[in-house]
Coordinates of C-alpha atoms in Angstrom, one line a residue:
X1 CA -29.3 -42.4 3.6
X2 CA -29.4 -39.2 1.6
X3 CA -27.9 -35.8 2.3
X4 CA -29.0 -32.4 1.0
X5 CA -25.5 -30.9 1.2
X6 CA -22.0 -32.4 0.8
X7 CA -20.9 -31.0 4.2
X8 CA -23.6 -33.1 5.9
X9 CA -22.1 -36.2 4.3
X10 CA -18.6 -35.2 5.6
X11 CA -20.0 -34.6 9.1
X12 CA -21.7 -38.0 9.1
X13 CA -18.5 -39.7 8.0
X14 CA -16.6 -38.0 10.7
X15 CA -19.2 -39.1 13.3
X16 CA -19.0 -42.7 12.0
X17 CA -15.2 -42.7 12.3
X18 CA -15.5 -41.4 15.9
X19 CA -18.0 -44.1 16.9
X20 CA -15.8 -46.8 15.3
X21 CA -12.7 -45.7 17.1
X22 CA -14.6 -45.8 20.4
X23 CA -16.0 -49.3 19.7
X24 CA -12.5 -50.7 18.9
X25 CA -11.2 -49.7 22.3
X26 CA -10.1 -46.1 22.1
X27 CA -11.1 -44.1 25.2
X28 CA -13.7 -41.4 24.9
X29 CA -11.3 -38.8 26.2
X30 CA -8.8 -39.7 23.5
X31 CA -11.4 -39.6 20.8
X32 CA -12.6 -36.2 22.0
X33 CA -9.0 -34.8 22.1
X34 CA -7.9 -36.2 18.7
X35 CA -11.1 -36.2 16.7
X36 CA -10.9 -33.6 13.9
X37 CA -14.0 -33.5 11.7
X38 CA -13.4 -33.5 8.0
X39 CA -14.1 -30.1 6.5
X40 CA -15.6 -29.7 3.0
X41 CA -12.7 -29.0 0.7
X42 CA -11.5 -30.0 -2.8
X43 CA -8.2 -31.9 -2.7
X44 CA -7.1 -35.4 -3.8
X45 CA -4.8 -35.6 -0.8
X46 CA -6.3 -37.1 2.4
X47 CA -3.4 -35.9 4.5
X48 CA -3.8 -32.4 3.1
X49 CA -7.5 -32.6 3.9
X50 CA -6.7 -33.7 7.5
X51 CA -4.3 -30.8 8.0
X52 CA -6.9 -28.4 6.5
X53 CA -9.6 -29.8 8.8
X54 CA -7.4 -29.4 11.8
X55 CA -6.8 -25.8 10.8
X56 CA -10.5 -25.1 10.6
X57 CA -11.1 -26.7 13.9
X58 CA -8.2 -24.9 15.6
X59 CA -9.2 -21.6 14.1
X60 CA -12.7 -21.9 15.5
X61 CA -11.5 -22.6 19.0
X62 CA -8.1 -21.0 19.4
X63 CA -7.5 -18.4 16.7
X64 CA -5.2 -17.6 13.8
X65 CA -1.8 -18.0 15.5
X66 CA -2.3 -21.7 16.3
X67 CA -4.3 -22.4 13.1
X68 CA -1.7 -21.1 10.6
X69 CA 0.7 -24.1 10.7
X70 CA -2.1 -26.5 9.8
X71 CA -3.2 -24.5 6.7
X72 CA 0.5 -24.0 5.7
X73 CA 1.0 -27.8 6.0
X74 CA -2.1 -28.4 3.9
X75 CA -0.7 -26.3 1.0
X76 CA 2.7 -28.1 1.3
X77 CA 1.0 -31.5 1.0
X78 CA -1.1 -30.3 -1.9
X79 CA 0.3 -27.2 -3.6
X80 CA -2.8 -27.1 -5.8
X81 CA -5.1 -26.9 -2.7
X82 CA -6.8 -23.6 -3.6
X83 CA -9.1 -23.2 -0.6
X84 CA -6.2 -24.0 1.8
X85 CA -4.1 -21.2 0.2
X86 CA -7.1 -18.8 0.7
X87 CA -7.4 -19.7 4.4
X88 CA -3.6 -19.4 4.8
X89 CA -3.9 -15.9 3.3
X90 CA -6.5 -15.1 5.9
X91 CA -4.3 -16.3 8.7
X92 CA -1.4 -14.2 7.5
X93 CA -3.6 -11.2 7.3
X94 CA -4.9 -11.7 10.8
X95 CA -1.3 -11.8 12.1
X96 CA -0.2 -8.7 10.2
X97 CA 1.8 -10.5 7.6
X98 CA 0.3 -8.6 4.7
X99 CA 2.9 -9.4 2.1
X100 CA 2.5 -13.1 2.6
X101 CA -1.3 -12.7 2.8
X102 CA -1.4 -11.1 -0.6
X103 CA 0.8 -13.8 -2.1
X104 CA -1.4 -16.6 -0.8
X105 CA -4.6 -14.8 -1.9
X106 CA -3.2 -14.5 -5.4
X107 CA -2.2 -18.1 -5.4
X108 CA -5.6 -19.2 -4.3
X109 CA -7.2 -17.1 -7.1
X110 CA -4.9 -18.6 -9.7
X111 CA -6.0 -22.1 -8.6
X112 CA -9.7 -21.3 -8.3
X113 CA -10.6 -23.6 -11.2
X114 CA -9.6 -26.5 -8.9
X115 CA -12.2 -25.4 -6.3
X116 CA -16.0 -26.1 -5.9
X117 CA -18.5 -23.3 -6.3
X118 CA -18.7 -22.7 -2.6
X119 CA -14.9 -22.6 -2.2
X120 CA -14.7 -20.1 -5.1
X121 CA -16.9 -17.7 -3.2
X122 CA -14.4 -17.8 -0.3
X123 CA -11.4 -17.5 -2.6
X124 CA -12.9 -14.6 -4.6
X125 CA -13.9 -12.7 -1.5
X126 CA -10.5 -13.2 0.1
X127 CA -8.8 -12.1 -3.1
X128 CA -10.7 -8.9 -3.3
X129 CA -10.3 -8.1 0.3
X130 CA -6.6 -9.0 0.8
X131 CA -5.0 -8.7 -2.7
X132 CA -6.9 -6.0 -4.6
X133 CA -8.6 -4.3 -1.6
X134 CA -11.7 -3.7 -3.6
X135 CA -14.2 -3.9 -0.8
X136 CA -17.3 -3.0 -2.9
X137 CA -16.6 -6.1 -5.1
X138 CA -16.0 -8.2 -2.1
X139 CA -19.4 -7.1 -0.7
X140 CA -21.1 -8.2 -3.9
X141 CA -19.5 -11.6 -3.7
X142 CA -20.4 -12.1 -0.1
X143 CA -24.0 -11.0 -0.7
X144 CA -24.3 -13.6 -3.5
X145 CA -22.5 -16.2 -1.4
X146 CA -24.9 -15.7 1.6
X147 CA -27.9 -16.0 -0.8
X148 CA -26.5 -19.2 -2.5
X149 CA -25.5 -20.8 0.8
X150 CA -27.8 -19.4 3.6
X151 CA -26.4 -21.8 6.2
X152 CA -22.7 -20.8 5.6
X153 CA -21.4 -18.4 8.3
X154 CA -18.3 -17.3 6.4
X155 CA -19.8 -14.5 4.2
X156 CA -21.2 -13.0 7.3
X157 CA -17.8 -13.1 8.9
X158 CA -16.2 -11.3 6.0
X159 CA -19.0 -8.7 6.0
X160 CA -18.9 -8.0 9.7
X161 CA -15.1 -8.0 10.1
X162 CA -13.5 -6.9 6.9
X163 CA -16.0 -5.2 4.7
X164 CA -18.5 -3.1 6.6
X165 CA -16.1 -1.7 9.3
X166 CA -13.7 0.0 6.8
X167 CA -16.7 1.8 5.4
X168 CA -17.7 3.0 8.9
X169 CA -20.9 0.9 8.6
X170 CA -20.7 -0.5 12.1
X171 CA -24.5 -1.1 12.6
X172 CA -24.5 -3.4 9.5
X173 CA -21.3 -5.0 10.7
X174 CA -23.0 -5.7 14.0
X175 CA -26.0 -7.3 12.3
X176 CA -23.8 -9.6 10.2
X177 CA -21.7 -10.6 13.2
X178 CA -24.9 -11.6 15.0
X179 CA -25.9 -13.6 12.0
X180 CA -22.6 -15.4 12.0
X181 CA -22.9 -16.3 15.7
X182 CA -26.4 -17.6 15.0
X183 CA -25.1 -19.9 12.3
X184 CA -21.8 -20.8 14.0
X185 CA -22.2 -20.3 17.8
X186 CA -18.9 -22.1 18.6
X187 CA -16.7 -20.2 16.2
X188 CA -14.8 -17.4 17.9
X189 CA -14.7 -15.1 14.8
X190 CA -18.4 -14.0 15.1
X191 CA -17.9 -12.9 18.7
X192 CA -14.7 -11.1 17.9
X193 CA -16.4 -9.2 15.1
X194 CA -19.4 -8.3 17.2
X195 CA -17.2 -6.9 19.9
X196 CA -15.3 -4.8 17.4
X197 CA -18.5 -3.3 16.0
X198 CA -19.9 -2.7 19.5
X199 CA -16.8 -0.9 20.5
X200 CA -16.9 1.3 17.4
X201 CA -20.5 2.2 18.2
X202 CA -19.6 3.1 21.8
X203 CA -21.7 0.2 23.1
X204 CA -19.2 -0.9 25.7
X205 CA -21.6 -2.8 28.0
X206 CA -22.8 -4.8 25.0
X207 CA -19.2 -5.6 24.0
X208 CA -18.6 -6.8 27.6
X209 CA -21.6 -9.2 27.4
X210 CA -20.4 -10.6 24.2
X211 CA -17.0 -11.4 25.7
X212 CA -18.7 -13.0 28.7
X213 CA -20.7 -15.2 26.3
X214 CA -17.6 -16.2 24.4
X215 CA -15.9 -17.1 27.6
X216 CA -18.8 -19.2 28.8
X217 CA -18.4 -21.3 25.6
X218 CA -14.7 -21.9 26.4
X219 CA -13.7 -20.1 23.3
X220 CA -10.0 -19.2 23.3
X221 CA -8.1 -16.6 21.2
X222 CA -5.8 -13.6 21.5
X223 CA -8.6 -11.2 20.6
X224 CA -10.6 -11.8 23.7
X225 CA -8.0 -10.6 26.3
X226 CA -7.0 -7.8 23.9
X227 CA -10.6 -6.7 23.7
X228 CA -10.9 -6.9 27.5
X229 CA -7.8 -4.7 27.7
X230 CA -9.4 -2.2 25.3
X231 CA -12.6 -2.2 27.4
X232 CA -10.6 -1.7 30.6
X233 CA -8.7 1.2 28.9
X234 CA -12.0 2.9 27.8
X235 CA -13.3 2.5 31.3
X236 CA -10.1 3.8 32.9
X237 CA -9.8 0.5 34.7
X238 CA -6.1 0.1 35.4
X239 CA -6.4 -3.2 37.3
X240 CA -8.4 -4.7 34.4
X241 CA -5.8 -3.5 31.9
X242 CA -2.9 -5.1 33.9
X243 CA -4.8 -8.4 34.3
X244 CA -5.6 -8.5 30.6
X245 CA -2.1 -7.6 29.6
X246 CA -0.7 -10.4 31.8
X247 CA -3.2 -12.9 30.2
X248 CA -2.3 -11.9 26.7
X249 CA 1.5 -12.1 27.1
X250 CA 1.1 -15.8 28.3
X251 CA -0.6 -16.7 25.0
X252 CA 1.4 -18.1 22.0
X253 CA 2.6 -15.4 19.6
X254 CA 0.5 -12.7 21.2
X255 CA 3.1 -10.7 23.3
X256 CA 4.1 -8.3 20.5
X257 CA 0.5 -7.1 20.0
X258 CA 0.1 -6.5 23.7
X259 CA 3.4 -4.6 23.8
X260 CA 2.3 -2.4 21.0
X261 CA -1.0 -1.8 22.7
X262 CA 0.7 -0.8 25.9
X263 CA 3.1 1.5 24.1
X264 CA 0.2 3.3 22.6
X265 CA -1.4 3.6 26.0
X266 CA 1.7 5.3 27.4
X267 CA 1.8 7.6 24.4
X268 CA -1.8 8.5 24.8
X269 CA -1.0 9.9 28.2
X270 CA 2.1 11.8 27.0
X271 CA 4.5 9.2 28.5
X272 CA 6.5 8.9 25.2
X273 CA 9.7 7.7 26.9
X274 CA 7.9 4.8 28.5
X275 CA 6.2 4.1 25.1
X276 CA 9.6 3.7 23.5
X277 CA 10.8 1.6 26.4
X278 CA 7.8 -0.7 25.9
X279 CA 8.6 -1.1 22.2
X280 CA 12.3 -1.8 23.0
X281 CA 11.3 -4.4 25.7
X282 CA 11.9 -7.0 23.1
X283 CA 12.1 -6.8 19.3
X284 CA 8.4 -6.5 19.1
X285 CA 7.8 -7.5 15.5
X286 CA 10.6 -10.0 14.9
X287 CA 8.9 -13.0 13.5
X288 CA 10.0 -16.1 11.5
X289 CA 7.8 -15.0 8.6
X290 CA 8.6 -11.7 6.9
X291 CA 10.8 -10.2 9.6
X292 CA 11.5 -7.1 7.4
X293 CA 7.8 -6.3 7.3
X294 CA 7.5 -6.5 11.0
X295 CA 10.6 -4.4 11.5
X296 CA 9.1 -1.8 9.1
X297 CA 5.9 -1.7 11.1
X298 CA 7.8 -1.4 14.3
X299 CA 9.7 1.6 12.9
X300 CA 6.4 3.1 11.6
X301 CA 4.8 2.9 15.0
X302 CA 7.9 4.5 16.6
X303 CA 7.7 7.3 14.0
X304 CA 4.1 7.9 14.7
X305 CA 4.7 8.2 18.5
X306 CA 7.6 10.6 17.9
X307 CA 5.6 12.7 15.4
X308 CA 2.8 13.1 18.0
X309 CA 5.4 14.1 20.7
X310 CA 6.9 16.7 18.4
X311 CA 10.2 14.9 18.0
X312 CA 10.6 15.5 14.3
X313 CA 14.1 14.3 13.9
X314 CA 13.4 10.9 15.5
X315 CA 10.2 10.7 13.5
X316 CA 12.1 11.2 10.3
X317 CA 14.7 8.6 11.2
X318 CA 12.2 5.9 12.0
X319 CA 9.8 6.8 9.2
X320 CA 12.5 6.6 6.6
X321 CA 13.9 3.4 8.1
X322 CA 10.4 1.9 7.8
X323 CA 10.1 2.8 4.2
X324 CA 13.6 1.3 3.4
X325 CA 12.7 -2.0 5.0
X326 CA 9.3 -2.6 3.4
X327 CA 6.8 -1.0 1.0
X328 CA 3.9 -3.0 2.6
X329 CA 0.9 -0.8 2.2
X330 CA -0.1 -0.6 5.9
X331 CA 3.4 0.2 7.2
X332 CA 4.1 2.6 4.3
X333 CA 1.0 4.6 5.0
X334 CA 1.7 4.8 8.7
X335 CA 5.3 5.8 8.2
X336 CA 4.3 8.4 5.6
X337 CA 1.6 9.9 7.8
X338 CA 4.1 10.2 10.6
X339 CA 6.6 11.9 8.2
X340 CA 3.8 14.3 7.1
X341 CA 3.1 15.2 10.7
X342 CA 6.9 15.9 11.1
X343 CA 6.8 18.2 8.1
X344 CA 8.1 16.0 5.4
X345 CA 6.8 16.6 1.9
X346 CA 9.0 14.7 -0.5
X347 CA 8.6 11.2 1.0
X348 CA 4.9 11.7 1.8
X349 CA 4.2 12.6 -1.8
X350 CA 6.3 9.7 -3.0
X351 CA 4.5 7.1 -0.9
X352 CA 1.1 8.5 -2.0
X353 CA 2.1 8.1 -5.6
X354 CA 3.4 4.5 -4.9
X355 CA 0.2 3.5 -3.1
X356 CA -2.0 5.0 -5.9
X357 CA 0.0 3.3 -8.6
X358 CA 0.3 -0.2 -7.0
X359 CA -3.1 -0.5 -5.3
X360 CA -5.5 1.3 -7.7
X361 CA -8.5 -0.7 -6.6
X362 CA -7.9 -0.7 -2.9
X363 CA -10.9 1.1 -1.3
X364 CA -9.1 2.3 1.9
X365 CA -6.1 3.5 0.0
X366 CA -8.0 5.2 -2.8
X367 CA -10.7 6.9 -0.7
X368 CA -8.9 7.6 2.6
X369 CA -5.2 7.1 2.8
X370 CA -4.0 8.7 -0.4
X371 CA -6.3 11.8 0.0
X372 CA -5.1 12.1 3.6
X373 CA -1.4 12.0 2.6
X374 CA -1.9 14.5 -0.2
X375 CA -3.8 16.8 2.3
X376 CA -0.8 16.5 4.6
X377 CA 1.4 17.7 1.8
X378 CA -0.9 20.6 1.1
X379 CA -0.9 21.6 4.8
X380 CA 2.9 21.5 4.9
X381 CA 2.9 23.8 1.8
X382 CA 0.7 26.3 3.7
X383 CA -2.3 25.5 1.5
X384 CA -5.1 24.4 4.0
X385 CA -7.9 25.2 1.4
X386 CA -6.4 22.6 -1.0
X387 CA -6.2 20.1 1.9
X388 CA -9.9 20.5 2.6
X389 CA -10.7 20.0 -1.0
X390 CA -8.6 16.8 -1.2
X391 CA -10.2 15.4 2.0
X392 CA -13.7 15.5 0.5
X393 CA -13.1 12.1 -1.1
X394 CA -12.4 10.6 2.4
X395 CA -15.6 12.0 4.0
X396 CA -17.9 9.0 3.3
X397 CA -15.5 6.5 5.0
X398 CA -13.5 8.7 7.3
X399 CA -14.7 6.9 10.4
X400 CA -13.9 3.4 9.0
X401 CA -10.8 3.1 11.2
X402 CA -8.4 5.6 12.8
X403 CA -9.9 9.0 11.7
X404 CA -6.6 10.5 10.4
X405 CA -8.5 12.4 7.7
X406 CA -10.8 14.0 10.3
X407 CA -7.7 15.1 12.3
X408 CA -6.1 16.6 9.3
X409 CA -9.3 18.4 8.2
X410 CA -9.6 19.9 11.7
X411 CA -6.0 21.2 11.5
X412 CA -6.8 22.6 8.0
X413 CA -9.7 24.5 9.5
X414 CA -7.5 25.8 12.3
X415 CA -4.9 27.0 9.8
X416 CA -7.7 28.9 8.0
X417 CA -8.9 30.5 11.3
X418 CA -12.2 28.7 11.2
X419 CA -12.4 27.6 14.8
X420 CA -16.0 26.5 15.0
X421 CA -15.6 24.2 12.0
X422 CA -12.4 22.8 13.4
X423 CA -14.1 22.1 16.7
X424 CA -16.7 20.0 14.8
X425 CA -14.0 17.8 13.3
X426 CA -12.1 17.3 16.6
X427 CA -15.4 16.5 18.4
X428 CA -15.9 13.6 15.9
X429 CA -12.7 12.1 17.1
X430 CA -13.4 12.7 20.8
X431 CA -16.9 11.2 20.4
X432 CA -15.7 8.0 18.8
X433 CA -13.4 6.6 21.5
X434 CA -14.2 3.0 20.6
X435 CA -12.8 3.6 17.1
X436 CA -9.7 5.4 18.2
X437 CA -9.1 3.6 21.4
X438 CA -5.6 4.5 22.8
X439 CA -4.2 6.0 19.6
X440 CA -2.4 9.3 20.6
X441 CA -4.5 11.3 18.1
X442 CA -7.4 10.9 20.6
X443 CA -5.5 12.8 23.3
X444 CA -4.2 15.5 20.9
X445 CA -7.8 16.1 19.7
X446 CA -8.5 17.4 23.2
X447 CA -5.7 20.0 22.8
X448 CA -6.8 20.9 19.2
X449 CA -10.4 21.4 20.2
X450 CA -9.3 23.7 23.0
X451 CA -7.4 25.7 20.4
X452 CA -10.5 25.7 18.1
X453 CA -12.7 27.0 20.9
X454 CA -10.2 29.7 21.8
X455 CA -10.0 30.7 18.2
X456 CA -13.8 31.1 17.9
X457 CA -14.0 33.1 21.2
X458 CA -15.6 30.3 23.3
X459 CA -13.2 30.9 26.2
X460 CA -15.1 28.8 28.8
X461 CA -15.3 25.8 26.6
X462 CA -11.6 26.3 25.6
X463 CA -10.6 26.3 29.3
X464 CA -12.5 23.1 30.0
X465 CA -10.9 21.4 27.0
X466 CA -7.4 22.6 28.0
X467 CA -8.0 21.3 31.6
X468 CA -9.1 17.9 30.3
X469 CA -6.0 17.6 28.1
X470 CA -3.6 18.8 30.9
X471 CA -5.2 16.4 33.4
X472 CA -4.8 13.5 30.9
X473 CA -1.1 14.4 30.5
X474 CA -0.5 15.2 34.2
X475 CA 2.1 12.4 34.3
X476 CA 3.5 13.2 30.8
X477 CA 7.2 13.6 30.1
X478 CA 8.1 17.1 31.2
X479 CA 10.3 17.9 28.2
X480 CA 7.6 17.6 25.5
X481 CA 7.4 20.9 23.6
X482 CA 3.7 20.5 22.8
X483 CA 2.9 20.1 26.5
X484 CA 4.8 23.3 27.4
X485 CA 3.0 25.2 24.6
X486 CA -0.4 23.9 25.9
X487 CA 0.3 25.2 29.4
X488 CA 1.3 28.6 28.1
X489 CA -1.9 28.8 26.0
X490 CA -4.0 27.8 28.9
X491 CA -2.4 30.4 31.2
X492 CA -3.0 33.1 28.6
X493 CA -6.8 32.3 28.9
X494 CA -6.9 32.6 32.7

């Protein structure tokens, strides 16, 4: 018997082993439960290969949390197992353990000479996404990978989930996710990526159908109930939100993500005290791996919520605490952005310099995050014109994630008295709810667009926007200064 591809041989060997186990007396149920097909991987250790194969199988059905221990075990059994290090990096990245993700990606890249050509595509793509952040280079690698191995679903997974979305290229991401599902219909990642792109495009019904399809295939993962929660939030379905939250919190390792999601939901409606209670309900980001990083992120989230509520003192405290705990790039940016909203200049500039120096090739940092932080500094120095100039670099990818750059640009136009141009920016935020979801900036954009309309003399539109904001915050904490100010501004228009 001949095989065109090595993975076909491995599949055949796995099937032969399963048939043999059945013939010698093992029950069909036991074979089905314990059978783990051997994945294609380069390692001299059969035990490491078994652990790696179990990780691949578990990832496909249950997600990153449950798959991570298998990939970690594979690297322990064979420290030179390059592709296992690359997959371990991906698992850490999925779980928000960015520091460990970068270390594993670098280790895999150092060991790439031990890998096959196909594995090197995976390793190189992972390295450029997770270690250097050079998404343009990662796209080149994935395009070549898909051409060399047209039956491999992985390059389409990278493109649809980690490369096109940060550029704001959601239609292309959607196309690649569909291609991944076509090639690997029983792998949960393709459905997860398709849902994310559908949400970003505002195609909520399509996202719902994708989730139903994944459910019908008995695919399990934290992302599905989280996505159902997001859909329920976007549809103002409180019952659906409660049901999804209850489902998520029963899943292994998932409760912290749901707690953070609910905290943002409370903050979105102006209930900042409840948001803080949610974050304190348990030590949200205390994990066995890299606890300082999770604590830093927790503090950064708190700082962001406080900055939006106008509590500058608390925002400073949590933002600085975050920076002291970790200089992870994601938590550092979030903390610095919150500090910028709270009027800090020194620390925002310092973080921008740090990110620029240590991540010079990172696409998101170079094109969006650093310009946004420097624009915040300019705004705090009463120089909105400079802020607008700095934000030009972010324009091509400003909708590739939370549109912080758009929000700051809108505020810069307001500071210049250019209401109509400010309204255009805030409308970008309001019109892309599937990108912003429940981030408090989405609620505040309603207030800012009301101010923009008032500034440009469009009183009727201003009143409508103020009413929308005040209705959204009808159950907000009564002591929020920004809410009291909004009510005064609205009354002045009547």
